[in-house]
Amino acid sequence: LNDNPSHYKIALSGTMKSPKINFEPPFLMLMPVPLDVKTETAINIIPQDYLRQSQIQVELPKLELEDGDRIYPFSVEFPKGKDIVLSSDGTNKELICHISFRSSRPVSFLANLFFVDKEEN
């Protein structure tokens, strides 16, 4: 500095935490029901390390039946909203998600529901 040839080194270190979400329960099994009867359950979505507000979207599976028809038997509802909010204490508030299933055709399957945030994580 000021034409002084001395060199200064600055060492920086840090930890970056990637946002993630956990689920309680970690997997879901819906009970068999008669045709055209809705079965439903609630899950807790636990966001962690979100430093700014985001919003959850859900990608629901479509099912292809033996005759080639496609159905969308799942639906989701967020009774208190889908926004991931940072609390005053620095934690993220849990979200409640109601997942329901109804089909007028007999089906049995294993499927994934994808929960995606605003940055597509």
Short mmCIF file of C-alpha atoms in Angstrom, two decimals:
data_model
loop_
_atom_site.label_atom_id
_atom_site.label_comp_id
_atom_site.label_asym_id
_atom_site.label_seq_id
_atom_site.Cartn_x
_atom_site.Cartn_y
_atom_site.Cartn_z
CA LEU A 1 0.00 0.00 0.00
CA ASN A 2 1.22 3.54 -0.68
CA ASP A 3 3.87 2.18 -3.10
CA ASN A 4 5.14 -0.29 -0.47
CA PRO A 5 6.15 -3.53 -2.23
CA SER A 6 5.02 -5.68 0.71
CA HIS A 7 2.42 -8.32 -0.13
CA TYR A 8 -0.53 -9.03 2.08
CA LYS A 9 -2.33 -12.33 2.18
CA ILE A 10 -5.85 -12.77 3.41
CA ALA A 11 -7.15 -16.26 4.10
CA LEU A 12 -10.88 -16.80 4.08
CA SER A 13 -12.77 -19.90 5.03
CA GLY A 14 -16.43 -20.70 5.27
CA THR A 15 -19.07 -23.34 5.11
CA MET A 16 -21.84 -23.39 2.57
CA LYS A 17 -25.02 -25.19 3.47
CA SER A 18 -27.30 -26.25 0.66
CA PRO A 19 -31.02 -25.98 1.32
CA LYS A 20 -32.81 -29.28 1.75
CA ILE A 21 -36.15 -30.66 2.84
CA ASN A 22 -36.93 -33.66 4.99
CA PHE A 23 -40.24 -35.45 5.37
CA GLU A 24 -42.03 -36.91 8.35
CA PRO A 25 -42.88 -39.70 7.74
CA PRO A 26 -40.03 -40.39 5.28
CA PHE A 27 -42.24 -42.57 3.06
CA LEU A 28 -45.95 -42.96 2.58
CA MET A 29 -48.19 -45.96 2.16
CA LEU A 30 -51.85 -45.29 1.48
CA MET A 31 -54.38 -47.93 2.45
CA PRO A 32 -56.42 -49.74 -0.22
CA VAL A 33 -59.89 -48.28 -0.62
CA PRO A 34 -62.93 -49.07 -2.78
CA LEU A 35 -63.07 -47.54 -6.25
CA ASP A 36 -63.79 -43.81 -6.36
CA VAL A 37 -63.23 -43.40 -2.61
CA LYS A 38 -60.59 -40.92 -1.48
CA THR A 39 -57.84 -41.92 0.90
CA GLU A 40 -55.77 -39.15 2.44
CA THR A 41 -52.91 -38.53 4.83
CA ALA A 42 -50.84 -35.60 6.04
CA ILE A 43 -47.07 -35.26 6.01
CA ASN A 44 -44.79 -32.66 7.56
CA ILE A 45 -42.26 -31.03 5.25
CA ILE A 46 -39.24 -29.83 7.21
CA PRO A 47 -37.14 -27.28 5.28
CA GLN A 48 -33.55 -26.72 6.45
CA ASP A 49 -30.93 -24.09 5.64
CA TYR A 50 -33.12 -21.87 3.45
CA LEU A 51 -31.76 -18.35 3.83
CA ARG A 52 -34.46 -16.68 1.76
CA GLN A 53 -38.10 -17.34 1.07
CA SER A 54 -38.96 -20.03 -1.44
CA GLN A 55 -42.03 -21.99 -2.42
CA ILE A 56 -42.68 -25.70 -2.76
CA GLN A 57 -44.20 -27.18 -5.92
CA VAL A 58 -45.17 -30.83 -6.30
CA GLU A 59 -44.73 -32.97 -9.39
CA LEU A 60 -47.43 -35.63 -9.29
CA PRO A 61 -47.07 -38.92 -11.15
CA LYS A 62 -49.42 -39.91 -13.91
CA LEU A 63 -50.27 -43.57 -14.18
CA GLU A 64 -50.56 -45.43 -17.45
CA LEU A 65 -53.11 -48.21 -17.28
CA GLU A 66 -52.98 -51.49 -19.18
CA ASP A 67 -55.36 -50.15 -21.86
CA GLY A 68 -53.12 -47.10 -22.44
CA ASP A 69 -55.31 -44.62 -20.56
CA ARG A 70 -53.49 -42.18 -18.29
CA ILE A 71 -54.87 -41.07 -14.95
CA TYR A 72 -53.75 -38.59 -12.31
CA PRO A 73 -55.06 -40.13 -9.08
CA PHE A 74 -53.04 -37.99 -6.65
CA SER A 75 -53.76 -34.52 -5.40
CA VAL A 76 -51.99 -32.38 -2.82
CA GLU A 77 -53.10 -29.51 -0.66
CA PHE A 78 -51.11 -27.18 1.57
CA PRO A 79 -53.65 -25.92 4.15
CA LYS A 80 -51.27 -23.26 5.53
CA GLY A 81 -49.57 -22.37 2.25
CA LYS A 82 -46.50 -23.59 0.31
CA ASP A 83 -44.08 -20.80 1.23
CA ILE A 84 -40.81 -21.68 2.94
CA VAL A 85 -40.36 -18.87 5.44
CA LEU A 86 -37.34 -17.99 7.55
CA SER A 87 -38.34 -17.51 11.21
CA SER A 88 -36.92 -14.76 13.40
CA ASP A 89 -34.72 -17.35 15.15
CA GLY A 90 -33.10 -18.37 11.83
CA THR A 91 -34.96 -21.65 11.34
CA ASN A 92 -37.46 -22.56 8.65
CA LYS A 93 -41.07 -23.26 9.56
CA GLU A 94 -42.50 -26.69 8.84
CA LEU A 95 -45.15 -27.10 6.17
CA ILE A 96 -48.12 -29.44 6.26
CA CYS A 97 -49.07 -31.25 3.07
CA HIS A 98 -52.23 -33.32 2.61
CA ILE A 99 -51.80 -36.02 -0.01
CA SER A 100 -54.87 -37.78 -1.35
CA PHE A 101 -55.56 -40.56 -3.80
CA ARG A 102 -58.74 -41.45 -5.67
CA SER A 103 -59.22 -43.69 -8.69
CA SER A 104 -62.28 -44.97 -10.50
CA ARG A 105 -60.15 -47.77 -11.96
CA PRO A 106 -58.34 -50.52 -10.03
CA VAL A 107 -54.61 -49.75 -9.71
CA SER A 108 -51.66 -50.85 -7.64
CA PHE A 109 -48.26 -49.22 -8.03
CA LEU A 110 -45.21 -47.63 -6.47
CA ALA A 111 -44.56 -43.99 -7.41
CA ASN A 112 -42.48 -40.96 -6.45
CA LEU A 113 -43.89 -37.54 -5.70
CA PHE A 114 -41.28 -34.84 -6.29
CA PHE A 115 -41.24 -31.75 -4.10
CA VAL A 116 -39.33 -28.93 -5.81
CA ASP A 117 -38.41 -25.48 -4.54
CA LYS A 118 -38.29 -22.21 -6.50
CA GLU A 119 -34.68 -22.91 -7.61
CA GLU A 120 -35.72 -26.39 -8.84
CA ASN A 121 -33.87 -28.24 -6.07
#
